Amino acid sequence: MNFEILKRAKELGFSDRQIAYLTGRKEGEVRAERRRAGLSPCFRLVDTCAAEFEAYTPYYYSTYDRGEDEVRGSDKKKVMIIGGGPNRIGQGIEFDYCCVHAAFALKEEGFETIMVNSNPETVSTDYDTSDKLYFEPLTLEDVLNIYEKEECWGAIAQFGGQTPLNLALSLQAEGVNIIGTTPQMIEVAEDRELFAAMLNKLDIPQPPNGIAVCEEGAIEISRRLGYPVLVRPSFVLGGRAMQIVYSDEQLARYMRFAVEASPERPVLIDKFLEDAIEVDVDSISDAGNYDDASQGSVVIGGILEHIEYAGVHSGDAAMVLPPHSLDSEAIDTIRRHTHAMARELRVSGLMNVQYAVKDGTVYVLEVNPRASRTIPFVSKAVGVPLAKLAAKVMTGRSLKELGLTTEKWPRYWAVKESVFPFNRFHGQDILLSPEMRSTGEVMGLDYNVGIAYAKSQMAAGVSLPLEGTVFISVNDADKRDIVGIARDFYNLGFKIISTKGTADTLEKAGLSVGTVSKVNEGRPDPTDLLINHEVQIVVNTPSGQAPRADEVKIRITAIQMNTPIMTTLSSARAAVRGISSLRERGYGVKSLQEHHEKEVESVDVK
């Protein structure tokens, strides 16, 4: 490698990392050599408005073609906001919402905002969002080049999801001022051993867990914890490659084909808490702005109770705010744990915690000292712009200065429902799992929780029926609990049909049930009834980790015919409640602003 080769490589688009790989060196060594040689990119301007009217946001791209550098200078204090990059399942648009609100908030505080993102299909890359936009890849090299070119005061890595977080420590090591919660504290939350030590110190329970670097170790840990267990690679995005496994054979298959386990890429194994209620909490804190973190403020933005049992990715789960079934003791415990962890991690900005409540014990599943997917929903539900306030906190403002000192508790119910792309993927089963699959979300608001849930289903595109026929087919483990749900449908006037196994259970309980053949075992079968619109709602819980082909076909057909389908008993109960409430009360419409004006109470929690 010499100057001419290095210069030519950069002109052709080779990154420092690629050059390091090809020459057997480290990326930092190549970067240092490039800087010594005076090789740095220049930035060219793109007219974001195609000359139709004046472009207020300069839009830049980098090049090593030596020409005029078109970056416009300014004397303002600058903050870089690192976006989420390409949107894909697991990297939700919710993070882009947070980046946009950060840009708006920092402008209000007098900062010049520098947005770095490589996705043209986001609001953060719109011409009127930030002061300057760099349409560059989210890599260490590119972000550093922009930071140095703009002489930024600080950078925000907490609002774009896992992609910028993965860069935070490396950026800090290169001298970037990462504002807000420090990368070291984010590392404490993501490193399994450091996290466990923190929870032990605070006397906060978590499910038994372990870390495996090979198949044999994973099996040994799982046997010790007891099946079922939740397995996932470390530092995953959107729950990618997360699974619940029930046996040595399933675990061995997972370790061989789903992940590449090594000391550098360990697999995290948690005891899976079956039938637990999962809870998401979003909070905001300025504890990191004080020498004594105990003097900082922590305010919970919202406590969301999942409708599905624990095990469904929080990006996919339907949720209710405020909690609709937790008792006051569990809620107070959740508050105490959230406040303690925010102070221990010296959080400056947002923090999301995922809990599981089982048999009266509140377990911590995961803590993320950053923006979460639920921030836009919570902000709209309680009328507090959490992402905006968090951006201001990161620059040194206190919550007291910003006027947020008490928790907001709505007197109405807000239900979040996820939107899925299953009707676009013919033949794809719709079962939810720890791996995120949703591509959007909607909200239902009402003073009655059943109607709020029903509204969320309408918004998601599948309205609950008020009458008709319900097809019920559940696995053996759910047969005892399905009786009460079926009786509720029957009392509402619904006709019930089932396959023989479920029908026998319901008939023994005294219910009148019509029997239908299993798929491919006679006609008409459940798919025929769905196609002929003779079934208005389906309750079908999976038979196991490897669902039978007939039940998969039922679920796929229900999606194709736009028929509401519930794949968990908890969602079936919510559907019954929603139908009952709609028939009793009907529903009205109110704007968010009308709700916020009168129906949000302040809860002063120290």
CSV table of N, CA, C and O in Angstrom, one decimal, residues 75-169:
chain,number,residue,atom,x,y,z
A,75,ASP,N,-21.7,29.5,12.6
A,75,ASP,CA,-21.1,29.7,13.9
A,75,ASP,C,-22.0,29.0,15.0
A,75,ASP,O,-21.7,29.1,16.2
A,76,LYS,N,-23.1,28.4,14.6
A,76,LYS,CA,-23.9,27.8,15.6
A,76,LYS,C,-23.3,26.5,16.2
A,76,LYS,O,-22.5,25.8,15.6
A,77,LYS,N,-23.7,26.2,17.5
A,77,LYS,CA,-23.3,24.9,18.1
A,77,LYS,C,-24.1,23.8,17.4
A,77,LYS,O,-25.3,23.9,17.2
A,78,LYS,N,-23.4,22.7,17.0
A,78,LYS,CA,-24.0,21.7,16.2
A,78,LYS,C,-24.1,20.4,16.9
A,78,LYS,O,-23.2,20.0,17.6
A,79,VAL,N,-25.3,19.8,16.7
A,79,VAL,CA,-25.5,18.4,17.2
A,79,VAL,C,-25.8,17.5,16.1
A,79,VAL,O,-26.7,17.8,15.2
A,80,MET,N,-25.1,16.4,16.0
A,80,MET,CA,-25.4,15.4,14.9
A,80,MET,C,-26.4,14.4,15.5
A,80,MET,O,-26.3,13.9,16.6
A,81,ILE,N,-27.4,14.0,14.7
A,81,ILE,CA,-28.4,13.0,15.0
A,81,ILE,C,-28.2,11.8,14.1
A,81,ILE,O,-28.3,12.0,12.8
A,82,ILE,N,-27.8,10.7,14.6
A,82,ILE,CA,-27.6,9.5,13.8
A,82,ILE,C,-28.9,8.7,13.6
A,82,ILE,O,-29.4,8.2,14.6
A,83,GLY,N,-29.3,8.6,12.4
A,83,GLY,CA,-30.6,7.9,12.1
A,83,GLY,C,-30.5,6.4,12.1
A,83,GLY,O,-29.5,5.8,12.5
A,84,GLY,N,-31.6,5.8,11.7
A,84,GLY,CA,-31.7,4.3,11.8
A,84,GLY,C,-31.2,3.6,10.5
A,84,GLY,O,-31.2,2.4,10.6
A,85,GLY,N,-31.0,4.3,9.4
A,85,GLY,CA,-30.5,3.6,8.2
A,85,GLY,C,-31.7,2.9,7.5
A,85,GLY,O,-32.9,3.3,7.7
A,86,PRO,N,-31.4,1.9,6.8
A,86,PRO,CA,-32.5,1.2,6.0
A,86,PRO,C,-33.6,0.7,6.9
A,86,PRO,O,-33.3,0.1,7.9
A,87,ASN,N,-34.8,0.9,6.6
A,87,ASN,CA,-35.9,0.4,7.3
A,87,ASN,C,-36.2,-1.0,6.9
A,87,ASN,O,-36.3,-1.3,5.7
A,88,ARG,N,-36.2,-1.9,7.9
A,88,ARG,CA,-36.5,-3.3,7.6
A,88,ARG,C,-37.3,-3.8,8.8
A,88,ARG,O,-37.3,-3.2,9.8
A,89,ILE,N,-37.9,-5.0,8.7
A,89,ILE,CA,-38.7,-5.5,9.8
A,89,ILE,C,-37.7,-5.6,11.0
A,89,ILE,O,-36.6,-6.3,10.9
A,90,GLY,N,-38.1,-5.1,12.1
A,90,GLY,CA,-37.2,-5.1,13.3
A,90,GLY,C,-36.5,-3.7,13.5
A,90,GLY,O,-36.0,-3.5,14.5
A,91,GLN,N,-36.5,-2.9,12.5
A,91,GLN,CA,-35.9,-1.5,12.6
A,91,GLN,C,-37.0,-0.6,12.2
A,91,GLN,O,-37.1,-0.1,11.1
A,92,GLY,N,-37.9,-0.4,13.2
A,92,GLY,CA,-39.2,0.3,12.9
A,92,GLY,C,-39.0,1.8,12.6
A,92,GLY,O,-38.1,2.5,13.0
A,93,ILE,N,-40.1,2.3,11.9
A,93,ILE,CA,-40.1,3.7,11.6
A,93,ILE,C,-40.3,4.6,12.9
A,93,ILE,O,-40.1,5.8,12.9
A,94,GLU,N,-40.7,3.9,14.0
A,94,GLU,CA,-40.8,4.6,15.3
A,94,GLU,C,-39.5,5.3,15.7
A,94,GLU,O,-39.5,6.3,16.3
A,95,PHE,N,-38.4,4.7,15.3
A,95,PHE,CA,-37.1,5.3,15.7
A,95,PHE,C,-36.9,6.6,14.8
A,95,PHE,O,-36.3,7.5,15.3
A,96,ASP,N,-37.4,6.6,13.6
A,96,ASP,CA,-37.3,7.8,12.8
A,96,ASP,C,-38.1,8.9,13.4
A,96,ASP,O,-37.7,10.1,13.4
A,97,TYR,N,-39.3,8.6,13.9
A,97,TYR,CA,-40.1,9.6,14.7
A,97,TYR,C,-39.3,10.2,15.8
A,97,TYR,O,-39.3,11.5,15.9
A,98,CYS,N,-38.5,9.4,16.5
A,98,CYS,CA,-37.7,10.0,17.6
A,98,CYS,C,-36.6,10.9,17.0
A,98,CYS,O,-36.3,12.0,17.6
A,99,CYS,N,-36.0,10.5,15.9
A,99,CYS,CA,-34.9,11.4,15.3
A,99,CYS,C,-35.5,12.7,14.9
A,99,CYS,O,-34.9,13.8,15.0
A,100,VAL,N,-36.7,12.6,14.3
A,100,VAL,CA,-37.3,13.9,13.8
A,100,VAL,C,-37.7,14.8,14.9
A,100,VAL,O,-37.4,16.0,14.9
A,101,HIS,N,-38.2,14.3,16.0
A,101,HIS,CA,-38.6,15.1,17.2
A,101,HIS,C,-37.3,15.6,17.8
A,101,HIS,O,-37.3,16.8,18.4
A,102,ALA,N,-36.2,14.9,17.8
A,102,ALA,CA,-35.0,15.4,18.3
A,102,ALA,C,-34.5,16.6,17.5
A,102,ALA,O,-34.0,17.6,18.1
A,103,ALA,N,-34.6,16.5,16.2
A,103,ALA,CA,-34.2,17.7,15.3
A,103,ALA,C,-35.0,18.9,15.7
A,103,ALA,O,-34.5,20.0,15.8
A,104,PHE,N,-36.4,18.7,15.8
A,104,PHE,CA,-37.2,19.8,16.1
A,104,PHE,C,-36.9,20.5,17.4
A,104,PHE,O,-36.8,21.7,17.6
A,105,ALA,N,-36.7,19.6,18.4
A,105,ALA,CA,-36.4,20.1,19.8
A,105,ALA,C,-35.1,20.8,19.9
A,105,ALA,O,-35.0,21.9,20.5
A,106,LEU,N,-34.1,20.3,19.2
A,106,LEU,CA,-32.7,21.0,19.2
A,106,LEU,C,-32.8,22.3,18.5
A,106,LEU,O,-32.0,23.2,18.9
A,107,LYS,N,-33.5,22.4,17.5
A,107,LYS,CA,-33.7,23.7,16.8
A,107,LYS,C,-34.3,24.7,17.8
A,107,LYS,O,-33.9,25.9,17.8
A,108,GLU,N,-35.3,24.3,18.5
A,108,GLU,CA,-35.9,25.1,19.5
A,108,GLU,C,-34.9,25.6,20.6
A,108,GLU,O,-35.0,26.7,21.1
A,109,GLU,N,-33.9,24.8,20.8
A,109,GLU,CA,-32.9,25.1,21.8
A,109,GLU,C,-31.7,25.9,21.2
A,109,GLU,O,-30.8,26.3,21.9
A,110,GLY,N,-31.8,26.2,19.9
A,110,GLY,CA,-30.8,27.1,19.3
A,110,GLY,C,-29.6,26.3,18.7
A,110,GLY,O,-28.7,26.9,18.2
A,111,PHE,N,-29.7,25.0,18.6
A,111,PHE,CA,-28.6,24.2,18.0
A,111,PHE,C,-28.8,24.1,16.5
A,111,PHE,O,-30.0,24.2,16.0
A,112,GLU,N,-27.8,23.9,15.8
A,112,GLU,CA,-27.8,23.5,14.4
A,112,GLU,C,-27.9,22.0,14.3
A,112,GLU,O,-27.0,21.3,14.9
A,113,THR,N,-28.9,21.4,13.6
A,113,THR,CA,-29.0,20.0,13.6
A,113,THR,C,-28.5,19.4,12.3
A,113,THR,O,-28.7,19.8,11.2
A,114,ILE,N,-27.6,18.4,12.5
A,114,ILE,CA,-27.0,17.6,11.4
A,114,ILE,C,-27.6,16.2,11.4
A,114,ILE,O,-27.3,15.4,12.3
A,115,MET,N,-28.4,15.9,10.4
A,115,MET,CA,-29.0,14.6,10.3
A,115,MET,C,-28.1,13.7,9.4
A,115,MET,O,-27.8,14.1,8.3
A,116,VAL,N,-27.8,12.5,9.9
A,116,VAL,CA,-27.1,11.5,9.1
A,116,VAL,C,-27.9,10.3,9.0
A,116,VAL,O,-28.3,9.6,9.9
A,117,ASN,N,-28.4,10.0,7.7
A,117,ASN,CA,-29.2,8.9,7.5
A,117,ASN,C,-29.1,8.5,6.0
A,117,ASN,O,-29.0,9.4,5.2
A,118,SER,N,-29.2,7.2,5.7
A,118,SER,CA,-29.1,6.8,4.3
A,118,SER,C,-30.4,6.3,3.7
A,118,SER,O,-30.4,5.6,2.7
A,119,ASN,N,-31.5,6.7,4.3
A,119,ASN,CA,-32.8,6.2,3.8
A,119,ASN,C,-33.7,7.3,3.3
A,119,ASN,O,-34.1,8.2,4.1
A,120,PRO,N,-33.9,7.4,2.0
A,120,PRO,CA,-34.7,8.5,1.4
A,120,PRO,C,-36.2,8.4,1.8
A,120,PRO,O,-36.9,9.3,1.6
A,121,GLU,N,-36.6,7.2,2.3
A,121,GLU,CA,-38.1,7.0,2.5
A,121,GLU,C,-38.5,7.3,3.9
A,121,GLU,O,-39.4,6.8,4.5
A,122,THR,N,-37.7,8.2,4.6
A,122,THR,CA,-38.0,8.5,6.0
A,122,THR,C,-38.3,10.0,6.1
A,122,THR,O,-37.8,10.8,5.3
A,123,VAL,N,-39.0,10.4,7.2
A,123,VAL,CA,-39.3,11.8,7.5
A,123,VAL,C,-38.0,12.5,7.9
A,123,VAL,O,-37.8,13.7,7.6
A,124,SER,N,-37.1,11.8,8.5
A,124,SER,CA,-35.8,12.5,9.0
A,124,SER,C,-35.0,13.0,7.8
A,124,SER,O,-34.2,13.9,8.0
A,125,THR,N,-35.2,12.4,6.6
A,125,THR,CA,-34.5,12.9,5.5
A,125,THR,C,-35.3,13.8,4.6
A,125,THR,O,-34.9,14.1,3.5
A,126,ASP,N,-36.4,14.3,5.1
A,126,ASP,CA,-37.2,15.3,4.4
A,126,ASP,C,-36.4,16.6,4.5
A,126,ASP,O,-35.7,16.9,5.4
A,127,TYR,N,-36.7,17.5,3.5
A,127,TYR,CA,-35.9,18.7,3.3
A,127,TYR,C,-36.2,19.7,4.5
A,127,TYR,O,-35.4,20.6,4.8
A,128,ASP,N,-37.3,19.6,5.2
A,128,ASP,CA,-37.7,20.6,6.2
A,128,ASP,C,-37.5,20.0,7.6
A,128,ASP,O,-38.1,20.6,8.6
A,129,THR,N,-36.8,19.0,7.8
A,129,THR,CA,-36.7,18.4,9.2
A,129,THR,C,-35.4,18.9,9.9
A,129,THR,O,-35.5,19.4,11.0
A,130,SER,N,-34.3,18.9,9.3
A,130,SER,CA,-33.0,19.3,10.0
A,130,SER,C,-32.4,20.5,9.2
A,130,SER,O,-32.8,20.8,8.1
A,131,ASP,N,-31.3,21.0,9.8
A,131,ASP,CA,-30.6,22.1,9.2
A,131,ASP,C,-29.7,21.6,8.0
A,131,ASP,O,-29.6,22.3,7.0
A,132,LYS,N,-29.1,20.5,8.2
A,132,LYS,CA,-28.3,19.9,7.2
A,132,LYS,C,-28.5,18.3,7.2
A,132,LYS,O,-28.7,17.7,8.2
A,133,LEU,N,-28.5,17.8,6.0
A,133,LEU,CA,-28.7,16.3,5.9
A,133,LEU,C,-27.5,15.7,5.1
A,133,LEU,O,-27.1,16.2,4.0
A,134,TYR,N,-27.0,14.7,5.7
A,134,TYR,CA,-25.9,13.9,5.1
A,134,TYR,C,-26.5,12.6,4.7
A,134,TYR,O,-26.8,11.8,5.6
A,135,PHE,N,-26.6,12.3,3.4
A,135,PHE,CA,-27.1,11.0,3.0
A,135,PHE,C,-25.9,10.0,2.8
A,135,PHE,O,-25.4,9.8,1.7
A,136,GLU,N,-25.5,9.5,3.9
A,136,GLU,CA,-24.3,8.6,3.9
A,136,GLU,C,-24.6,7.3,4.7
A,136,GLU,O,-25.5,7.3,5.5
A,137,PRO,N,-23.8,6.3,4.4
A,137,PRO,CA,-23.9,5.1,5.1
A,137,PRO,C,-23.7,5.3,6.6
A,137,PRO,O,-22.8,6.1,7.0
A,138,LEU,N,-24.3,4.5,7.5
A,138,LEU,CA,-24.1,4.6,8.9
A,138,LEU,C,-23.0,3.7,9.3
A,138,LEU,O,-23.2,2.6,9.9
A,139,THR,N,-21.8,4.1,9.0
A,139,THR,CA,-20.5,3.3,9.3
A,139,THR,C,-19.7,4.3,10.2
A,139,THR,O,-19.8,5.5,10.2
A,140,LEU,N,-18.7,3.7,10.9
A,140,LEU,CA,-17.8,4.4,11.7
A,140,LEU,C,-17.1,5.5,10.9
A,140,LEU,O,-17.0,6.7,11.3
A,141,GLU,N,-16.6,5.1,9.8
A,141,GLU,CA,-15.8,6.0,8.9
A,141,GLU,C,-16.6,7.1,8.4
A,141,GLU,O,-16.2,8.3,8.5
A,142,ASP,N,-17.8,6.9,7.9
A,142,ASP,CA,-18.6,8.0,7.3
A,142,ASP,C,-19.1,8.9,8.4
A,142,ASP,O,-19.1,10.1,8.2
A,143,VAL,N,-19.6,8.4,9.5
A,143,VAL,CA,-20.1,9.3,10.6
A,143,VAL,C,-18.9,10.1,11.1
A,143,VAL,O,-19.1,11.3,11.4
A,144,LEU,N,-17.8,9.6,11.3
A,144,LEU,CA,-16.6,10.3,11.8
A,144,LEU,C,-16.2,11.4,10.8
A,144,LEU,O,-15.9,12.6,11.2
A,145,ASN,N,-16.2,11.1,9.5
A,145,ASN,CA,-15.9,12.2,8.5
A,145,ASN,C,-16.8,13.4,8.6
A,145,ASN,O,-16.4,14.5,8.6
A,146,ILE,N,-18.1,13.1,8.8
A,146,ILE,CA,-19.1,14.2,8.9
A,146,ILE,C,-18.9,15.0,10.2
A,146,ILE,O,-19.0,16.2,10.2
A,147,TYR,N,-18.8,14.2,11.3
A,147,TYR,CA,-18.6,14.9,12.6
A,147,TYR,C,-17.4,15.8,12.6
A,147,TYR,O,-17.5,16.9,13.1
A,148,GLU,N,-16.3,15.4,12.0
A,148,GLU,CA,-15.1,16.2,11.9
A,148,GLU,C,-15.3,17.4,11.0
A,148,GLU,O,-14.8,18.5,11.3
A,149,LYS,N,-15.9,17.1,9.9
A,149,LYS,CA,-16.1,18.2,8.9
A,149,LYS,C,-17.0,19.3,9.5
A,149,LYS,O,-16.7,20.5,9.3
A,150,GLU,N,-18.0,19.0,10.2
A,150,GLU,CA,-18.9,19.9,10.8
A,150,GLU,C,-18.5,20.5,12.1
A,150,GLU,O,-19.1,21.5,12.6
A,151,GLU,N,-17.4,19.9,12.7
A,151,GLU,CA,-16.9,20.3,14.0
A,151,GLU,C,-18.1,20.3,15.0
A,151,GLU,O,-18.4,21.3,15.7
A,152,CYS,N,-18.8,19.2,15.1
A,152,CYS,CA,-20.0,19.1,15.9
A,152,CYS,C,-19.6,19.2,17.4
A,152,CYS,O,-18.5,18.7,17.8
A,153,TRP,N,-20.5,19.7,18.2
A,153,TRP,CA,-20.4,19.7,19.7
A,153,TRP,C,-20.7,18.3,20.2
A,153,TRP,O,-20.1,17.9,21.2
A,154,GLY,N,-21.7,17.7,19.7
A,154,GLY,CA,-22.1,16.4,20.2
A,154,GLY,C,-22.9,15.6,19.2
A,154,GLY,O,-23.2,16.1,18.1
A,155,ALA,N,-23.1,14.3,19.5
A,155,ALA,CA,-23.9,13.4,18.7
A,155,ALA,C,-24.9,12.6,19.5
A,155,ALA,O,-24.6,12.2,20.6
A,156,ILE,N,-26.0,12.4,18.9
A,156,ILE,CA,-27.1,11.5,19.5
A,156,ILE,C,-27.1,10.2,18.8
A,156,ILE,O,-27.4,10.1,17.6
A,157,ALA,N,-26.9,9.1,19.6
A,157,ALA,CA,-26.9,7.8,19.0
A,157,ALA,C,-28.1,6.9,19.6
A,157,ALA,O,-28.2,5.8,19.2
A,158,GLN,N,-28.9,7.5,20.5
A,158,GLN,CA,-29.9,6.7,21.2
A,158,GLN,C,-31.3,6.7,20.5
A,158,GLN,O,-32.2,6.0,20.9
A,159,PHE,N,-31.4,7.5,19.4
A,159,PHE,CA,-32.8,7.6,18.8
A,159,PHE,C,-33.0,6.8,17.5
A,159,PHE,O,-34.1,6.7,17.0
A,160,GLY,N,-31.9,6.2,17.0
A,160,GLY,CA,-32.0,5.5,15.7
A,160,GLY,C,-32.1,4.0,15.8
A,160,GLY,O,-32.0,3.3,14.8
A,161,GLY,N,-32.3,3.5,17.0
A,161,GLY,CA,-32.4,2.0,17.2
A,161,GLY,C,-31.0,1.4,17.4
A,161,GLY,O,-30.0,2.1,17.7
A,162,GLN,N,-30.9,0.1,17.1
A,162,GLN,CA,-29.7,-0.6,17.4
A,162,GLN,C,-28.5,-0.2,16.5
A,162,GLN,O,-27.3,-0.3,16.8
A,163,THR,N,-28.8,0.2,15.2
A,163,THR,CA,-27.7,0.5,14.3
A,163,THR,C,-26.8,1.6,14.8
A,163,THR,O,-25.5,1.4,14.9
A,164,PRO,N,-27.2,2.8,15.2
A,164,PRO,CA,-26.3,3.8,15.7
A,164,PRO,C,-25.7,3.4,17.1
A,164,PRO,O,-24.6,3.7,17.4
A,165,LEU,N,-26.5,2.6,17.9
A,165,LEU,CA,-26.0,2.2,19.2
A,165,LEU,C,-24.8,1.3,19.0
A,165,LEU,O,-23.8,1.4,19.8
A,166,ASN,N,-24.8,0.5,18.0
A,166,ASN,CA,-23.6,-0.4,17.7
A,166,ASN,C,-22.3,0.5,17.4
A,166,ASN,O,-21.2,0.0,17.5
A,167,LEU,N,-22.5,1.7,17.0
A,167,LEU,CA,-21.4,2.6,16.7
A,167,LEU,C,-20.9,3.4,17.9
A,167,LEU,O,-19.8,4.0,17.8
A,168,ALA,N,-21.7,3.5,18.9
A,168,ALA,CA,-21.5,4.5,19.9
A,168,ALA,C,-20.1,4.4,20.6
A,168,ALA,O,-19.4,5.4,20.8
A,169,LEU,N,-19.8,3.2,21.0
A,169,LEU,CA,-18.5,3.0,21.7
A,169,LEU,C,-17.3,3.4,20.8
A,169,LEU,O,-16.4,4.0,21.3
